[in-house]
GROMACS .gro file of C-alpha atoms in nm:
model
  347
    1UNK     CA    1   0.000   0.000   0.000
    2UNK     CA    2   0.286   0.237   0.088
    3UNK     CA    3   0.457   0.167  -0.241
    4UNK     CA    4   0.139   0.235  -0.433
    5UNK     CA    5   0.093   0.572  -0.268
    6UNK     CA    6   0.451   0.689  -0.296
    7UNK     CA    7   0.472   0.591  -0.661
    8UNK     CA    8   0.259   0.882  -0.769
    9UNK     CA    9   0.344   1.206  -0.583
   10UNK     CA   10   0.166   1.429  -0.832
   11UNK     CA   11  -0.155   1.234  -0.790
   12UNK     CA   12  -0.129   1.276  -0.412
   13UNK     CA   13  -0.084   1.650  -0.450
   14UNK     CA   14  -0.391   1.670  -0.670
   15UNK     CA   15  -0.588   1.467  -0.417
   16UNK     CA   16  -0.476   1.688  -0.129
   17UNK     CA   17  -0.576   1.997  -0.323
   18UNK     CA   18  -0.913   1.850  -0.419
   19UNK     CA   19  -0.999   1.745  -0.065
   20UNK     CA   20  -0.855   2.068   0.073
   21UNK     CA   21  -1.103   2.269  -0.132
   22UNK     CA   22  -1.394   2.049  -0.027
   23UNK     CA   23  -1.280   2.040   0.336
   24UNK     CA   24  -1.250   2.417   0.346
   25UNK     CA   25  -1.612   2.433   0.240
   26UNK     CA   26  -1.709   2.217   0.539
   27UNK     CA   27  -1.498   2.426   0.779
   28UNK     CA   28  -1.612   2.764   0.654
   29UNK     CA   29  -1.979   2.677   0.646
   30UNK     CA   30  -2.005   2.458   0.956
   31UNK     CA   31  -2.155   2.742   1.157
   32UNK     CA   32  -2.391   2.861   0.886
   33UNK     CA   33  -2.482   2.569   0.664
   34UNK     CA   34  -2.679   2.666   0.358
   35UNK     CA   35  -2.818   2.460   0.073
   36UNK     CA   36  -2.543   2.543  -0.183
   37UNK     CA   37  -2.274   2.431   0.064
   38UNK     CA   38  -2.451   2.102   0.120
   39UNK     CA   39  -2.481   2.053  -0.253
   40UNK     CA   40  -2.106   2.106  -0.297
   41UNK     CA   41  -2.024   1.834  -0.046
   42UNK     CA   42  -2.289   1.596  -0.173
   43UNK     CA   43  -2.167   1.642  -0.529
   44UNK     CA   44  -1.811   1.550  -0.426
   45UNK     CA   45  -1.912   1.183  -0.385
   46UNK     CA   46  -1.668   1.162  -0.094
   47UNK     CA   47  -1.847   0.967   0.177
   48UNK     CA   48  -1.607   1.083   0.450
   49UNK     CA   49  -1.679   1.451   0.390
   50UNK     CA   50  -2.050   1.378   0.370
   51UNK     CA   51  -2.034   1.194   0.703
   52UNK     CA   52  -1.878   1.499   0.868
   53UNK     CA   53  -2.139   1.725   0.711
   54UNK     CA   54  -2.419   1.510   0.852
   55UNK     CA   55  -2.252   1.506   1.194
   56UNK     CA   56  -2.290   1.885   1.197
   57UNK     CA   57  -2.627   1.905   1.029
   58UNK     CA   58  -2.888   1.634   0.975
   59UNK     CA   59  -3.064   1.681   0.645
   60UNK     CA   60  -3.442   1.685   0.657
   61UNK     CA   61  -3.577   1.344   0.561
   62UNK     CA   62  -3.259   1.153   0.648
   63UNK     CA   63  -3.275   0.877   0.906
   64UNK     CA   64  -3.150   0.969   1.255
   65UNK     CA   65  -2.799   0.842   1.328
   66UNK     CA   66  -2.661   0.720   1.659
   67UNK     CA   67  -2.665   1.077   1.787
   68UNK     CA   68  -2.845   1.394   1.698
   69UNK     CA   69  -2.642   1.626   1.477
   70UNK     CA   70  -2.420   1.885   1.643
   71UNK     CA   71  -2.649   2.180   1.575
   72UNK     CA   72  -2.959   1.990   1.687
   73UNK     CA   73  -2.789   1.875   2.007
   74UNK     CA   74  -2.660   2.224   2.089
   75UNK     CA   75  -3.004   2.372   2.039
   76UNK     CA   76  -3.175   2.111   2.258
   77UNK     CA   77  -2.919   2.124   2.541
   78UNK     CA   78  -2.894   2.503   2.538
   79UNK     CA   79  -3.271   2.540   2.548
   80UNK     CA   80  -3.286   2.305   2.845
   81UNK     CA   81  -3.043   2.509   3.054
   82UNK     CA   82  -3.171   2.846   2.931
   83UNK     CA   83  -3.523   2.752   3.032
   84UNK     CA   84  -3.402   2.678   3.382
   85UNK     CA   85  -3.215   3.008   3.399
   86UNK     CA   86  -3.520   3.194   3.279
   87UNK     CA   87  -3.718   3.043   3.565
   88UNK     CA   88  -3.456   3.172   3.809
   89UNK     CA   89  -3.388   3.519   3.667
   90UNK     CA   90  -3.702   3.628   3.484
   91UNK     CA   91  -3.914   3.908   3.632
   92UNK     CA   92  -3.665   3.975   3.909
   93UNK     CA   93  -3.593   4.321   4.047
   94UNK     CA   94  -3.259   4.461   3.923
   95UNK     CA   95  -3.149   4.532   4.280
   96UNK     CA   96  -3.207   4.168   4.377
   97UNK     CA   97  -3.012   4.047   4.074
   98UNK     CA   98  -2.720   4.278   4.148
   99UNK     CA   99  -2.710   4.168   4.512
  100UNK     CA  100  -2.722   3.806   4.400
  101UNK     CA  101  -2.435   3.870   4.157
  102UNK     CA  102  -2.211   3.999   4.433
  103UNK     CA  103  -2.283   3.696   4.652
  104UNK     CA  104  -2.222   3.462   4.358
  105UNK     CA  105  -1.888   3.627   4.278
  106UNK     CA  106  -1.768   3.622   4.639
  107UNK     CA  107  -1.902   3.274   4.715
  108UNK     CA  108  -2.111   3.398   5.006
  109UNK     CA  109  -2.466   3.312   5.110
  110UNK     CA  110  -2.724   3.591   5.149
  111UNK     CA  111  -2.981   3.606   5.427
  112UNK     CA  112  -3.251   3.785   5.228
  113UNK     CA  113  -3.502   3.518   5.111
  114UNK     CA  114  -3.541   3.653   4.756
  115UNK     CA  115  -3.169   3.690   4.696
  116UNK     CA  116  -3.100   3.354   4.859
  117UNK     CA  117  -3.341   3.185   4.622
  118UNK     CA  118  -3.166   3.338   4.318
  119UNK     CA  119  -2.820   3.241   4.444
  120UNK     CA  120  -2.904   2.883   4.538
  121UNK     CA  121  -3.096   2.808   4.217
  122UNK     CA  122  -2.824   2.966   4.001
  123UNK     CA  123  -2.559   2.751   4.170
  124UNK     CA  124  -2.776   2.447   4.112
  125UNK     CA  125  -2.795   2.520   3.738
  126UNK     CA  126  -2.419   2.578   3.716
  127UNK     CA  127  -2.351   2.257   3.908
  128UNK     CA  128  -2.567   2.058   3.667
  129UNK     CA  129  -2.394   2.229   3.374
  130UNK     CA  130  -2.059   2.118   3.516
  131UNK     CA  131  -2.183   1.757   3.543
  132UNK     CA  132  -2.316   1.775   3.186
  133UNK     CA  133  -1.980   1.897   3.050
  134UNK     CA  134  -1.780   1.647   3.258
  135UNK     CA  135  -1.989   1.359   3.124
  136UNK     CA  136  -1.913   1.480   2.771
  137UNK     CA  137  -1.538   1.462   2.855
  138UNK     CA  138  -1.474   1.836   2.815
  139UNK     CA  139  -1.111   1.917   2.890
  140UNK     CA  140  -0.839   2.172   2.829
  141UNK     CA  141  -0.502   2.112   2.667
  142UNK     CA  142  -0.213   2.159   2.908
  143UNK     CA  143   0.075   2.310   2.712
  144UNK     CA  144   0.327   2.210   2.980
  145UNK     CA  145   0.237   1.843   3.024
  146UNK     CA  146   0.098   1.799   2.670
  147UNK     CA  147  -0.205   1.619   2.808
  148UNK     CA  148  -0.578   1.678   2.820
  149UNK     CA  149  -0.692   1.785   3.166
  150UNK     CA  150  -1.053   1.726   3.263
  151UNK     CA  151  -1.276   1.987   3.424
  152UNK     CA  152  -1.189   2.069   3.782
  153UNK     CA  153  -1.488   2.094   4.011
  154UNK     CA  154  -1.518   2.426   4.192
  155UNK     CA  155  -1.775   2.453   4.468
  156UNK     CA  156  -2.012   2.747   4.419
  157UNK     CA  157  -1.837   2.843   4.095
  158UNK     CA  158  -1.955   3.153   3.912
  159UNK     CA  159  -1.804   3.283   3.585
  160UNK     CA  160  -1.665   3.635   3.590
  161UNK     CA  161  -1.680   3.850   3.280
  162UNK     CA  162  -1.500   4.182   3.240
  163UNK     CA  163  -1.668   4.490   3.094
  164UNK     CA  164  -1.480   4.577   2.775
  165UNK     CA  165  -1.621   4.931   2.757
  166UNK     CA  166  -1.511   5.006   3.113
  167UNK     CA  167  -1.164   4.868   3.046
  168UNK     CA  168  -1.128   5.070   2.726
  169UNK     CA  169  -1.244   5.393   2.886
  170UNK     CA  170  -1.051   5.353   3.210
  171UNK     CA  171  -0.759   5.129   3.125
  172UNK     CA  172  -0.510   5.355   3.304
  173UNK     CA  173  -0.723   5.348   3.619
  174UNK     CA  174  -0.740   4.969   3.601
  175UNK     CA  175  -0.361   4.940   3.571
  176UNK     CA  176  -0.305   5.185   3.857
  177UNK     CA  177  -0.537   4.985   4.084
  178UNK     CA  178  -0.371   4.664   3.974
  179UNK     CA  179  -0.024   4.792   4.066
  180UNK     CA  180  -0.145   4.948   4.392
  181UNK     CA  181  -0.344   4.644   4.509
  182UNK     CA  182  -0.145   4.351   4.373
  183UNK     CA  183   0.219   4.460   4.374
  184UNK     CA  184   0.322   4.125   4.524
  185UNK     CA  185   0.144   3.917   4.260
  186UNK     CA  186   0.271   4.130   3.973
  187UNK     CA  187   0.626   4.106   4.104
  188UNK     CA  188   0.592   3.726   4.123
  189UNK     CA  189   0.484   3.718   3.759
  190UNK     CA  190   0.772   3.947   3.667
  191UNK     CA  191   1.025   3.728   3.850
  192UNK     CA  192   0.892   3.417   3.682
  193UNK     CA  193   0.940   3.560   3.334
  194UNK     CA  194   1.307   3.629   3.393
  195UNK     CA  195   1.301   3.872   3.103
  196UNK     CA  196   1.538   4.167   3.116
  197UNK     CA  197   1.396   4.516   3.083
  198UNK     CA  198   1.039   4.419   3.175
  199UNK     CA  199   0.870   4.623   3.449
  200UNK     CA  200   0.568   4.575   3.673
  201UNK     CA  201   0.389   4.832   3.458
  202UNK     CA  202   0.453   4.607   3.157
  203UNK     CA  203   0.297   4.313   3.342
  204UNK     CA  204  -0.010   4.521   3.430
  205UNK     CA  205  -0.042   4.630   3.067
  206UNK     CA  206  -0.014   4.268   2.953
  207UNK     CA  207  -0.299   4.168   3.185
  208UNK     CA  208  -0.515   4.452   3.055
  209UNK     CA  209  -0.435   4.354   2.695
  210UNK     CA  210  -0.527   3.994   2.766
  211UNK     CA  211  -0.865   4.099   2.902
  212UNK     CA  212  -0.935   4.314   2.599
  213UNK     CA  213  -0.818   4.050   2.351
  214UNK     CA  214  -1.041   3.788   2.514
  215UNK     CA  215  -1.340   4.024   2.493
  216UNK     CA  216  -1.357   4.011   2.871
  217UNK     CA  217  -1.390   3.633   2.880
  218UNK     CA  218  -1.054   3.554   3.043
  219UNK     CA  219  -1.200   3.244   3.206
  220UNK     CA  220  -1.279   3.091   2.870
  221UNK     CA  221  -0.945   2.931   2.794
  222UNK     CA  222  -1.016   2.816   2.443
  223UNK     CA  223  -0.833   2.522   2.286
  224UNK     CA  224  -0.838   2.527   1.909
  225UNK     CA  225  -0.832   2.214   1.699
  226UNK     CA  226  -0.549   2.154   1.458
  227UNK     CA  227  -0.774   2.202   1.158
  228UNK     CA  228  -0.833   2.558   1.261
  229UNK     CA  229  -1.187   2.493   1.384
  230UNK     CA  230  -1.253   2.635   1.726
  231UNK     CA  231  -1.431   2.392   1.959
  232UNK     CA  232  -1.707   2.647   2.001
  233UNK     CA  233  -1.554   2.878   2.271
  234UNK     CA  234  -1.452   2.618   2.521
  235UNK     CA  235  -1.526   2.721   2.877
  236UNK     CA  236  -1.316   2.493   3.097
  237UNK     CA  237  -1.376   2.621   3.449
  238UNK     CA  238  -1.025   2.753   3.509
  239UNK     CA  239  -0.983   3.104   3.643
  240UNK     CA  240  -0.656   3.264   3.529
  241UNK     CA  241  -0.698   3.583   3.731
  242UNK     CA  242  -0.883   3.461   4.040
  243UNK     CA  243  -0.640   3.645   4.269
  244UNK     CA  244  -0.778   3.986   4.174
  245UNK     CA  245  -0.964   4.163   4.456
  246UNK     CA  246  -1.335   4.136   4.372
  247UNK     CA  247  -1.438   4.456   4.549
  248UNK     CA  248  -1.156   4.673   4.413
  249UNK     CA  249  -1.212   4.568   4.052
  250UNK     CA  250  -1.589   4.526   4.055
  251UNK     CA  251  -1.633   4.850   3.857
  252UNK     CA  252  -1.462   4.683   3.561
  253UNK     CA  253  -1.683   4.372   3.559
  254UNK     CA  254  -1.995   4.292   3.362
  255UNK     CA  255  -2.295   4.354   3.587
  256UNK     CA  256  -2.570   4.192   3.380
  257UNK     CA  257  -2.624   3.850   3.542
  258UNK     CA  258  -2.847   3.734   3.258
  259UNK     CA  259  -2.579   3.818   3.001
  260UNK     CA  260  -2.302   3.654   3.205
  261UNK     CA  261  -2.490   3.329   3.259
  262UNK     CA  262  -2.644   3.300   2.912
  263UNK     CA  263  -2.306   3.346   2.739
  264UNK     CA  264  -2.143   3.096   2.975
  265UNK     CA  265  -2.415   2.834   2.922
  266UNK     CA  266  -2.400   2.881   2.546
  267UNK     CA  267  -2.021   2.840   2.537
  268UNK     CA  268  -2.013   2.537   2.766
  269UNK     CA  269  -2.294   2.357   2.584
  270UNK     CA  270  -2.128   2.408   2.246
  271UNK     CA  271  -1.796   2.281   2.378
  272UNK     CA  272  -1.955   1.978   2.539
  273UNK     CA  273  -2.151   1.871   2.233
  274UNK     CA  274  -1.850   1.934   2.007
  275UNK     CA  275  -1.624   1.722   2.227
  276UNK     CA  276  -1.883   1.446   2.244
  277UNK     CA  277  -1.897   1.419   1.865
  278UNK     CA  278  -1.556   1.523   1.738
  279UNK     CA  279  -1.315   1.459   2.027
  280UNK     CA  280  -1.141   1.689   2.271
  281UNK     CA  281  -0.908   1.830   2.007
  282UNK     CA  282  -1.118   1.757   1.701
  283UNK     CA  283  -0.935   1.431   1.628
  284UNK     CA  284  -1.245   1.280   1.469
  285UNK     CA  285  -1.243   1.561   1.213
  286UNK     CA  286  -0.871   1.520   1.150
  287UNK     CA  287  -0.911   1.149   1.088
  288UNK     CA  288  -1.205   1.217   0.856
  289UNK     CA  289  -0.990   1.465   0.662
  290UNK     CA  290  -0.716   1.204   0.618
  291UNK     CA  291  -0.966   0.941   0.510
  292UNK     CA  292  -1.112   1.186   0.261
  293UNK     CA  293  -0.765   1.230   0.109
  294UNK     CA  294  -0.715   0.854   0.088
  295UNK     CA  295  -1.057   0.824  -0.071
  296UNK     CA  296  -0.948   1.065  -0.344
  297UNK     CA  297  -0.624   0.873  -0.396
  298UNK     CA  298  -0.745   0.516  -0.397
  299UNK     CA  299  -1.098   0.486  -0.273
  300UNK     CA  300  -1.245   0.278   0.007
  301UNK     CA  301  -1.013  -0.015  -0.060
  302UNK     CA  302  -0.706   0.190   0.031
  303UNK     CA  303  -0.872   0.331   0.343
  304UNK     CA  304  -0.977  -0.014   0.461
  305UNK     CA  305  -0.633  -0.166   0.398
  306UNK     CA  306  -0.457   0.113   0.585
  307UNK     CA  307  -0.694   0.097   0.878
  308UNK     CA  308  -0.671  -0.281   0.902
  309UNK     CA  309  -0.291  -0.287   0.893
  310UNK     CA  310  -0.227  -0.016   1.148
  311UNK     CA  311  -0.495  -0.034   1.419
  312UNK     CA  312  -0.251   0.005   1.707
  313UNK     CA  313  -0.094   0.315   1.556
  314UNK     CA  314  -0.436   0.469   1.504
  315UNK     CA  315  -0.541   0.394   1.860
  316UNK     CA  316  -0.215   0.534   1.990
  317UNK     CA  317  -0.284   0.869   1.830
  318UNK     CA  318  -0.628   0.909   1.985
  319UNK     CA  319  -0.680   1.219   2.199
  320UNK     CA  320  -0.330   1.347   2.120
  321UNK     CA  321  -0.211   1.639   1.918
  322UNK     CA  322  -0.060   1.563   1.580
  323UNK     CA  323   0.306   1.536   1.497
  324UNK     CA  324   0.484   1.849   1.380
  325UNK     CA  325   0.570   1.692   1.047
  326UNK     CA  326   0.210   1.640   0.939
  327UNK     CA  327   0.075   1.825   0.638
  328UNK     CA  328  -0.017   2.179   0.758
  329UNK     CA  329  -0.353   2.175   0.582
  330UNK     CA  330  -0.478   1.873   0.775
  331UNK     CA  331  -0.253   1.774   1.063
  332UNK     CA  332  -0.423   1.439   1.039
  333UNK     CA  333  -0.393   1.130   1.249
  334UNK     CA  334  -0.408   0.859   0.987
  335UNK     CA  335  -0.070   0.683   1.031
  336UNK     CA  336  -0.043   0.572   0.669
  337UNK     CA  337  -0.091   0.924   0.537
  338UNK     CA  338   0.142   1.070   0.797
  339UNK     CA  339   0.414   0.822   0.704
  340UNK     CA  340   0.374   0.923   0.341
  341UNK     CA  341   0.403   1.291   0.427
  342UNK     CA  342   0.720   1.231   0.628
  343UNK     CA  343   0.876   1.037   0.342
  344UNK     CA  344   0.795   1.308   0.089
  345UNK     CA  345   0.932   1.579   0.317
  346UNK     CA  346   1.278   1.423   0.327
  347UNK     CA  347   1.543   1.589   0.108
   0.00000   0.00000   0.00000
């Protein structure tokens, strides 16, 4: 099989280009599937691309697969949690919601019956959302250990979102408060960098820039797949700036509880359903891309032969990031295709 593939480099290049164009169509239209895009994939006669398309979007009239499509599942799960939030937050006085927000941020328990009800029910929804995501195997990629790390449970967790407008208008005030209140923490960060010429003011500016670049969602540590598809804004329950004084910096935080919770639920549900269907790092999509290339080169026979001969290698690549020498357009996991790429890359 290897000899057959390597005997025709030009044909491989043509196949990569052909699948690359089709695959780009899937990637670019995954979030907004329209009829012409579906027709392009269906007309390709590549069953692997069509399988991915149907995993994202189930065509009307098709039989239901083992799972609902990604978009159907996201809609159903999001509606379930949003309905519960609506029951907690709807028709509440703004003062009660603001008081509840402060207790949720600080992890305290109010004595007022109305506020207590909001706090306890909100925590219950967030706890169930955590269980939902954990069951779907949501995780973050640890750049130091090069391993997937599952969600860490945080009692009475509440997501904090920073107000972009407030940070833009009063960035200098934010930095001044940061240096005044957290000199020790900033110095620790500075010492850890070990970079010459860097000051505490530079560290404060870097923190402000990070908040702005993340659109205020610094808690949403997003892990992107190696195909360039984002796993739908992956909230992973890890606070990067949890040492900031809540009271001192409250003026820079988003105050709308409904907005905070709805965006968090939406992000977590998307990440969970994505992981459940396509893997923590999108490995299912990468494998499908490789199989689509092999389909273009030699059809189902080649795919089946490669899969049958190298099952251990395929299993060994599961849930891991691809090798650096993989083709940059796919970064696939199919061992036969990767071996071919490595051979062609040699001088």
